XYZ file of C-alpha atoms in Angstrom:
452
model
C 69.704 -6.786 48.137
C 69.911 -8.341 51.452
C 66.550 -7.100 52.766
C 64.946 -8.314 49.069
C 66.936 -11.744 49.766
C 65.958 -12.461 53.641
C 61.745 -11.310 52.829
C 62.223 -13.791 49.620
C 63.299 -16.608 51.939
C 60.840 -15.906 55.006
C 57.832 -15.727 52.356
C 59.350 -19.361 50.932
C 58.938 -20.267 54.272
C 55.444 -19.531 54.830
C 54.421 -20.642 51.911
C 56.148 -24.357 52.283
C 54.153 -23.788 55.909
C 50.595 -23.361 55.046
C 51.340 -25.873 52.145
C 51.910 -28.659 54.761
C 48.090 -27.757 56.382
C 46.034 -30.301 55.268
C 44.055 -30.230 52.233
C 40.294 -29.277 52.037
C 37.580 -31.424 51.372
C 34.351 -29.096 50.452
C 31.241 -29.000 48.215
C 29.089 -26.621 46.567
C 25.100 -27.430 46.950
C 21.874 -25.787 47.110
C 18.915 -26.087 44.105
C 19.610 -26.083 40.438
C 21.002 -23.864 38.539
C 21.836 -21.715 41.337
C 25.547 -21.251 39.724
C 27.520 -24.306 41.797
C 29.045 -25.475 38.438
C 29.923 -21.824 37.262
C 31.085 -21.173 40.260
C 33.938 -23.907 40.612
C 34.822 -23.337 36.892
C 35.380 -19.628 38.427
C 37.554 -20.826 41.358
C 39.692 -22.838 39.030
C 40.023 -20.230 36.455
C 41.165 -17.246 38.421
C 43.246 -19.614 40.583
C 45.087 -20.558 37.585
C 44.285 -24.078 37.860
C 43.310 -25.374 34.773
C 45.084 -24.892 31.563
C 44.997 -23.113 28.183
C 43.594 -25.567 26.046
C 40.749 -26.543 28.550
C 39.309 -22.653 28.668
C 39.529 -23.009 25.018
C 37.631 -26.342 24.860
C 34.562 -24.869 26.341
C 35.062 -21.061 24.737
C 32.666 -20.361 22.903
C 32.357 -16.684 20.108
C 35.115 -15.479 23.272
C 32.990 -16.002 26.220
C 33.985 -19.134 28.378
C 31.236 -21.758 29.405
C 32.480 -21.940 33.456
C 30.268 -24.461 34.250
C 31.099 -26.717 31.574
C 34.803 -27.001 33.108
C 32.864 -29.235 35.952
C 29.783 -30.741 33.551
C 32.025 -34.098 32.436
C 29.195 -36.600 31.480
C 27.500 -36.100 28.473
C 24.198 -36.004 29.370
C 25.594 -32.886 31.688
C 26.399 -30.857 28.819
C 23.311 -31.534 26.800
C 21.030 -31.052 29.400
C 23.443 -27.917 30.753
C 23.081 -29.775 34.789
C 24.732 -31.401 36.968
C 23.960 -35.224 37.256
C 26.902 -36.570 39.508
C 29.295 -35.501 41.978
C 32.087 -34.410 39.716
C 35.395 -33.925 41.899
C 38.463 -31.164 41.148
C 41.096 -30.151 42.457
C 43.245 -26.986 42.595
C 45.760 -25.209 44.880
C 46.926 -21.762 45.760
C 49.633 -20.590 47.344
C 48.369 -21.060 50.935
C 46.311 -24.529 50.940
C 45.503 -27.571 48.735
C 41.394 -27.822 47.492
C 39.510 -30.717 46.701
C 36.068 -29.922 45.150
C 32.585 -31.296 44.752
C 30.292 -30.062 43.009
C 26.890 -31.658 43.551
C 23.892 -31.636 41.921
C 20.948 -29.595 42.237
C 18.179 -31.528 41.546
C 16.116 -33.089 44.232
C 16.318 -36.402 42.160
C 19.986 -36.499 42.395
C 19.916 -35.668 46.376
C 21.345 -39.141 47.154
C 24.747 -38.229 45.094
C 24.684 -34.815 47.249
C 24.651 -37.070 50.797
C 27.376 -39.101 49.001
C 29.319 -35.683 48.861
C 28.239 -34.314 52.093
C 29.746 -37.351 54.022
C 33.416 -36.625 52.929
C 33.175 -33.158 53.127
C 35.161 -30.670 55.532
C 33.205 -27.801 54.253
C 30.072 -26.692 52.303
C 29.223 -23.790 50.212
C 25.430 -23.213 50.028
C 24.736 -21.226 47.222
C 21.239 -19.170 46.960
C 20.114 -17.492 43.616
C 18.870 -14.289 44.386
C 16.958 -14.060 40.777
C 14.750 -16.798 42.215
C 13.413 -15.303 45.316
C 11.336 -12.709 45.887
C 14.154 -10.356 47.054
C 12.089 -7.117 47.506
C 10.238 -8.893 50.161
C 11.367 -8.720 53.706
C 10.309 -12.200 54.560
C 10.724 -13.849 51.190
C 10.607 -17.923 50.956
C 13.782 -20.004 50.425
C 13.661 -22.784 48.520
C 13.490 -26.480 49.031
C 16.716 -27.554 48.330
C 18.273 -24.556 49.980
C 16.746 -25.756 52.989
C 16.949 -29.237 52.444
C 20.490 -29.450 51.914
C 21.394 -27.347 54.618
C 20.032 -29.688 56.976
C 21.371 -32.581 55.124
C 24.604 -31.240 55.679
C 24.123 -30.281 58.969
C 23.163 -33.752 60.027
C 26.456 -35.379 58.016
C 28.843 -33.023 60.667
C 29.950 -30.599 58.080
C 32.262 -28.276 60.297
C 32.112 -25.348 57.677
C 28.928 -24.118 56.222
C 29.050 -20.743 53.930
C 26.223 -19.322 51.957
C 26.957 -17.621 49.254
C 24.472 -15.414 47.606
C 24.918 -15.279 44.148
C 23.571 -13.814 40.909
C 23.215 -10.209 42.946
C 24.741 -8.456 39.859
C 21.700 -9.541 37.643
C 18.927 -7.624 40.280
C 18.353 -3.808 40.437
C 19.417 -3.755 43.731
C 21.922 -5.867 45.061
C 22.536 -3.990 48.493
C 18.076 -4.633 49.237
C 17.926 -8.245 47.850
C 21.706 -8.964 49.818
C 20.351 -7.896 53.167
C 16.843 -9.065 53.089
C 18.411 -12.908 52.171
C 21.032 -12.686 54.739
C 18.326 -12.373 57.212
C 15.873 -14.833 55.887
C 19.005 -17.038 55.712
C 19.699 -16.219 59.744
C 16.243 -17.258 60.745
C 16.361 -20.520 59.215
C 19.434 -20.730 60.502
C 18.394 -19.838 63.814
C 15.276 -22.125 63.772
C 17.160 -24.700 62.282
C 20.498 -24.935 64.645
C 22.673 -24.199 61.684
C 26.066 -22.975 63.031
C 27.078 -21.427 60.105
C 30.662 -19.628 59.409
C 29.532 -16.695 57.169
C 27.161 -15.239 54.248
C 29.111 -13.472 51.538
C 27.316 -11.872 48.622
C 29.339 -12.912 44.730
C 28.599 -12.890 41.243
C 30.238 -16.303 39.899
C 29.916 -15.083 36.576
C 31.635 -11.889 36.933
C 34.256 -12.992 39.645
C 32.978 -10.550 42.190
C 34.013 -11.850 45.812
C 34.855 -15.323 44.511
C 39.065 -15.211 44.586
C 39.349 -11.434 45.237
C 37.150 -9.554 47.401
C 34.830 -7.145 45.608
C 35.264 -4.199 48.930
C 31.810 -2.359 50.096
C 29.695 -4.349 46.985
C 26.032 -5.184 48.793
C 27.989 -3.459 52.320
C 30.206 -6.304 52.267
C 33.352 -5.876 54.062
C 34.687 -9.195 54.718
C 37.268 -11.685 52.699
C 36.285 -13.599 50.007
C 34.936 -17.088 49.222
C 38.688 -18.243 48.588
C 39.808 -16.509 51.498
C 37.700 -18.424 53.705
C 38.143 -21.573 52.683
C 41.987 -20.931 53.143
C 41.413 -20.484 56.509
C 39.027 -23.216 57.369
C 39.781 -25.870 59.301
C 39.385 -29.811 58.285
C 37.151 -31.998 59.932
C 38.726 -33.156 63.264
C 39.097 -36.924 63.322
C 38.021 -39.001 66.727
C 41.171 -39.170 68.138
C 40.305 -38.716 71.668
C 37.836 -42.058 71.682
C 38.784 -45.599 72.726
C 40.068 -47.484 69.799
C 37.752 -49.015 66.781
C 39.380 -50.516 64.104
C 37.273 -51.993 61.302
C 38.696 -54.690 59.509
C 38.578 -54.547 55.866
C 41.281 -56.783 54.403
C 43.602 -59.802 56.064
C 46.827 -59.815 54.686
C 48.566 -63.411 55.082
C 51.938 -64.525 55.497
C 51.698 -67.710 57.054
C 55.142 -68.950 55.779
C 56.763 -67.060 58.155
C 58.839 -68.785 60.707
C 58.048 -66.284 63.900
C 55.999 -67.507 66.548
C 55.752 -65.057 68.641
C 53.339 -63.018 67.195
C 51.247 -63.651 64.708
C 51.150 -64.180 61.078
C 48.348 -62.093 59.771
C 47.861 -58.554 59.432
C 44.740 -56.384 59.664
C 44.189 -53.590 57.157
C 41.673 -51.032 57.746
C 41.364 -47.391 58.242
C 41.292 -46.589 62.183
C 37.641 -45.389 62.784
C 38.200 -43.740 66.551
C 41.412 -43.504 68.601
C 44.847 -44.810 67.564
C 46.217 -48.118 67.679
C 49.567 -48.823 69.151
C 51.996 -51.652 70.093
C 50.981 -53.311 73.630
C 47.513 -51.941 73.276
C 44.582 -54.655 74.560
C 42.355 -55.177 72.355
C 38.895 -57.515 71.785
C 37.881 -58.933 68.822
C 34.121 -57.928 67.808
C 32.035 -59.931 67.320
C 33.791 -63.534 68.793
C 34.937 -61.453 72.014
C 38.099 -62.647 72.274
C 41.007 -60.911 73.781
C 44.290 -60.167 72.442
C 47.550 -57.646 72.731
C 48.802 -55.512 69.531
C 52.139 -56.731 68.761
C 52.609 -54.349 65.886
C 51.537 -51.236 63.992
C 52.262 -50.765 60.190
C 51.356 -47.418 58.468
C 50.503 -47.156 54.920
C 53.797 -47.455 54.053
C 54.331 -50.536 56.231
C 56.399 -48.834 59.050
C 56.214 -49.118 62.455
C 54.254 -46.518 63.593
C 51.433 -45.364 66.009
C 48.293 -44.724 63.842
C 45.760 -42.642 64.746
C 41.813 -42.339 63.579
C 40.985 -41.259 60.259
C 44.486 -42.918 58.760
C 44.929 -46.871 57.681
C 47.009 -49.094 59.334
C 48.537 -52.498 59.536
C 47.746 -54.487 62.939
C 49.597 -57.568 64.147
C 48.170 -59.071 67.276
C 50.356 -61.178 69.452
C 48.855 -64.477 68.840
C 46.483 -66.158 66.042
C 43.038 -65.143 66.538
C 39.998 -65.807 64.078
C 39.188 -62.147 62.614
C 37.788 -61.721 59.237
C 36.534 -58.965 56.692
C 34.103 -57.204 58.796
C 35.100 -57.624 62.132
C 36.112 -54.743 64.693
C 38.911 -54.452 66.848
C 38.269 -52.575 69.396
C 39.868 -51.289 72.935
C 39.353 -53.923 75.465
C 36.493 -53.998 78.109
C 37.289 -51.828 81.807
C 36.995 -53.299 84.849
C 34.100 -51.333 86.380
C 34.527 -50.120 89.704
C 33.687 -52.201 93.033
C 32.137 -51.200 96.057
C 33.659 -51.775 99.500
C 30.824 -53.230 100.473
C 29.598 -55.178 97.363
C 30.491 -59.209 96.967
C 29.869 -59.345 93.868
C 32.628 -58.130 90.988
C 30.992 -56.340 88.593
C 31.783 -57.527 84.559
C 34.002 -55.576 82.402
C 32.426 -52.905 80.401
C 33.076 -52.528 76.748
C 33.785 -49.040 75.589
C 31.896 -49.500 71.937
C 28.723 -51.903 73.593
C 27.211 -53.536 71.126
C 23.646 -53.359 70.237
C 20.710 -54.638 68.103
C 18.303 -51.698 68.054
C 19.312 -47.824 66.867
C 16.970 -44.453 67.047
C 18.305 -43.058 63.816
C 17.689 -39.793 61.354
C 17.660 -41.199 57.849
C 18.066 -39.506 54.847
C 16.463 -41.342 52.381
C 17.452 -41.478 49.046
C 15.674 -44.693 46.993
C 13.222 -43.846 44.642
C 10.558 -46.307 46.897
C 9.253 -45.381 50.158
C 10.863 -46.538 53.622
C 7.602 -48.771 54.628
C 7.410 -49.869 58.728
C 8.178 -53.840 58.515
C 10.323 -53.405 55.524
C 14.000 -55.157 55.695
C 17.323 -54.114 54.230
C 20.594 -54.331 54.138
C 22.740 -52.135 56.641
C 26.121 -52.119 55.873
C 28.397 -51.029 59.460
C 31.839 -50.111 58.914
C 32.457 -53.364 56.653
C 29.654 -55.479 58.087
C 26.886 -56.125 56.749
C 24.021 -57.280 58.510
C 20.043 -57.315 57.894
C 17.938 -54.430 59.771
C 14.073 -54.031 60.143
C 12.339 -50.706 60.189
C 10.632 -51.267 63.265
C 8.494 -47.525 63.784
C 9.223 -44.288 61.482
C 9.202 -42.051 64.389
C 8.937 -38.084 62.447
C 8.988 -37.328 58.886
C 11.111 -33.657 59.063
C 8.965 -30.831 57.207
C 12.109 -29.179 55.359
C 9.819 -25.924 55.242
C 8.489 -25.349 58.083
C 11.271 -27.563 60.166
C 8.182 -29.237 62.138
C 8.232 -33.000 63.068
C 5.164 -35.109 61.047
C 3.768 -37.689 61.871
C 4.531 -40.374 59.245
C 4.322 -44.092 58.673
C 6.947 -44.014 55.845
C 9.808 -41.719 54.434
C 9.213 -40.741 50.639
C 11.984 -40.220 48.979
C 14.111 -37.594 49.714
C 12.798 -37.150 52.409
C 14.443 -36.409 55.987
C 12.982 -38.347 58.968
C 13.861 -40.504 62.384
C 13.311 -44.222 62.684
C 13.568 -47.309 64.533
C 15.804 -49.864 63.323
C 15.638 -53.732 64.390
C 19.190 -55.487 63.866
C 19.431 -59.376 63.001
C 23.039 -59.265 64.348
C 24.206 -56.507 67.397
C 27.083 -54.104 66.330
C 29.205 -51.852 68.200
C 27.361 -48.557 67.767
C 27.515 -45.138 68.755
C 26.103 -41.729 68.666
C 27.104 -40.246 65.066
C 27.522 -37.057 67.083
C 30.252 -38.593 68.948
C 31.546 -41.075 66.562
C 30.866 -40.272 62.762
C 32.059 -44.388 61.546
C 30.174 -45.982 64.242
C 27.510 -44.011 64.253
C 26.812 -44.680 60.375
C 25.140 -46.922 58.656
C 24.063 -46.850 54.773
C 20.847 -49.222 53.782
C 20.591 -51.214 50.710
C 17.665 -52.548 49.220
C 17.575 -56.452 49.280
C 16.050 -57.304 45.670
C 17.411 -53.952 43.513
C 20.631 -53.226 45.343
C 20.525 -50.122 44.926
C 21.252 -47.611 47.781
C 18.252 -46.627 50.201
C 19.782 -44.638 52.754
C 21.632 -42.569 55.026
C 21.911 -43.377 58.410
C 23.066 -41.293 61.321
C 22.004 -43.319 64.921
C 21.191 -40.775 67.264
């Protein structure tokens, strides 16, 4: 009894343990019909996530309709696709999931970027029925390839390809290793880093929750078993402070002078903010000291990127919805022989033109001369496509020569800004180096862009 007792309470223990590890963010993607939907409804149902009377509401003569656990809109189940970004969420023992499952269609690849950006994983599924499987150096499609990249260029830590349908070929083992490898090429030619390829049948369950041992010459954990153990996307911590502000909270009435009497809300972009930090206000320039830090729950605490927080500077200064508060300039280093002090340097410099890969997602063209709307952290500001630098072949992974971006399309530009803003590489800093572009007549959503 005591051995039972003492394993019962070091298992509790473990399991309250990896329950405290942040939950995961991930999506499923690739081209239609490939089984993303089916899939999830899979997940959920052998993870006993959802209840009785859902599995019954889409059971039909005693089979159950997985993908129409996901399919909410209407015109999903009708058509029997995906349309929007439909987001679930489930747990196991070990971690908490959030899912998206995003559409196939090329015509729907703007709600897949949408996904992509919040994502901390991505499962890439391929349909083996659609390929030519027998063939050693058989074709992948479009939207295997193009969402790949897509998620590749939004910093997706965790990509997995998962091969599915394999159960529904006459040989699973041939078709399995013949798409891992066309799937390692393009990887390979493409820069992918990618975490693993496991081969599943989402209909039947096989690999999904429970690995499926030696089926295709698999030997390695399942779909669920890697996502347990991957981790979230790290937040930039280890930059100088940016702090986009996105609402001023007033309380004027209040009879302390030292300080003052307005707090900044926002979610902390890069760094952490802190009590006696100096700041500068962007874009006036003016300098200031944090007096205080409120979390979420409006208690004094240090806050650190990818979290919101309350800031209270130590004296009134004009900020507004939009602005950035940001770490204050350096002193740059002097010479022993130099007269001449050099000026403080700004750790997030602002500028008005950006190299940027767009991902573009309006159903007109990105013309040269065209102007839009860029929205930057809250700011929003005009911007001018000054040259369209590459349009990105998502077949062949070869650099055109374009004067506009269809849409869907994948390409690099050169942006013109009316107003500077505190940019940076996306690689280094994923909220400063975004940008998303509206069109100024339809405002509708244009784009995606990552500044190189």
């Amino acid at each position: 009894m005591t051995t039972i007792a003492n394993t019962t309470e070091q298992t509790g223990l473990n399991v309250q343990k990896d329950q405290n590890f942040s939950a995961l963010r991930f999506i499923t993607c690739g081209s239609v019909d490939d089984g993303k939907s089916t899939l999830i409804g899979r997940l959920l149902v052998d993870s006993r996530s959802v209840l009785q009377d859902q599995v019954a509401g889409v059971t039909k003569g005693g089979e159950v309709d997985l993908a129409q656990l996901t399919d909410g809109l209407a015109s999903e189940r009708e058509q029997g696709i995906t349309i929007d970004v439909a987001w679930r969420y489930f747990a196991t023992d070990r971690r908490k999931f959030i899912i998206g499952d995003a559409p196939g269609h090329e015509q729907y690849t703007r709600n897949m970027v949408t996904a992509a950006s919040q994502a901390d994983a991505a499962i890439v599924l391929v349909d083996a029925t659609k390929l030519d499987w027998a063939n050693p150096a058989l074709q992948l499609l479009p939207q295997t390839r193009r969402h790949s990249l897509l998620v590749q260029l939004l910093r997706v830590p965790g990509l997995v390809f998962a091969v599915n349908k394999l159960d529904a070929v006459a040989d699973p083992a041939l078709a399995f290793a013949h798409i891992q490898a066309a799937l390692q090429q393009f990887a390979h030619d493409a820069g992918l880093a990618v975490t693993a390829t496991v081969p599943i049948s989402a209909l039947l369950g096989w690999n999904v929750v429970t690995p499926h041992a030696g089926w295709c010459g698999y030997q390695g954990p399942s779909l669920l078993q890697l996502l347990e153990s991957q981790p979230t996307t790290p937040a930039d911590t280890h930059l100088p402070l940016a702090f986009p502000v996105q609402w001023v909270e007033k309380f004027s009435a209040s009879s302390d002078t030292s300080q003052g009497r307005r707090v900044f809300w926002g979610r902390v972009a890069a760094g952490q903010v802190q009590p006696g930090q100096a700041v500068q206000i962007f874009p006036s320039g003016q300098l200031a000291s944090v007096a205080q830090v409120l979390n979420h729950t409006r208690q004094p605490q240090t806050v650190a990127a990818g979290l919101s927080a309350g800031v209270v500077l130590d004296r009134e200064v004009d900020v507004s919805r939009g602005d950035w508060i940001v770490a204050a300039p350096q002193a740059a280093a002097v010479a022993e022989d130099d007269f001449d002090t050099p000026a403080a340097i700004s750790p997030w410099p602002a500028q008005k033109t950006a190299t940027a890969t767009v991902a573009w997602m309006d159903d007109e063209p990105l013309v040269v001369g065209r102007v839009y709307w860029a929205l930057h952290g809250h700011r929003w500001v005009k911007a001018k496509v000054q040259h369209v630098l590459f349009n990105l072949d998502v077949h062949t992974l070869e650099r055109q020569e374009a004067s506009q971006l269809a849409p869907n399309a994948i390409g690099q530009v050169q942006l013109l800004l009316q107003e500077p803003l505190p940019l940076a590489s996306f690689a280094q800093a994923r909220v400063l180096g975004a940008l998303i572009l509206v069109d100024t007549a339809s405002h509708k959503t244009a784009g995606a862009v990552l500044v190189q």
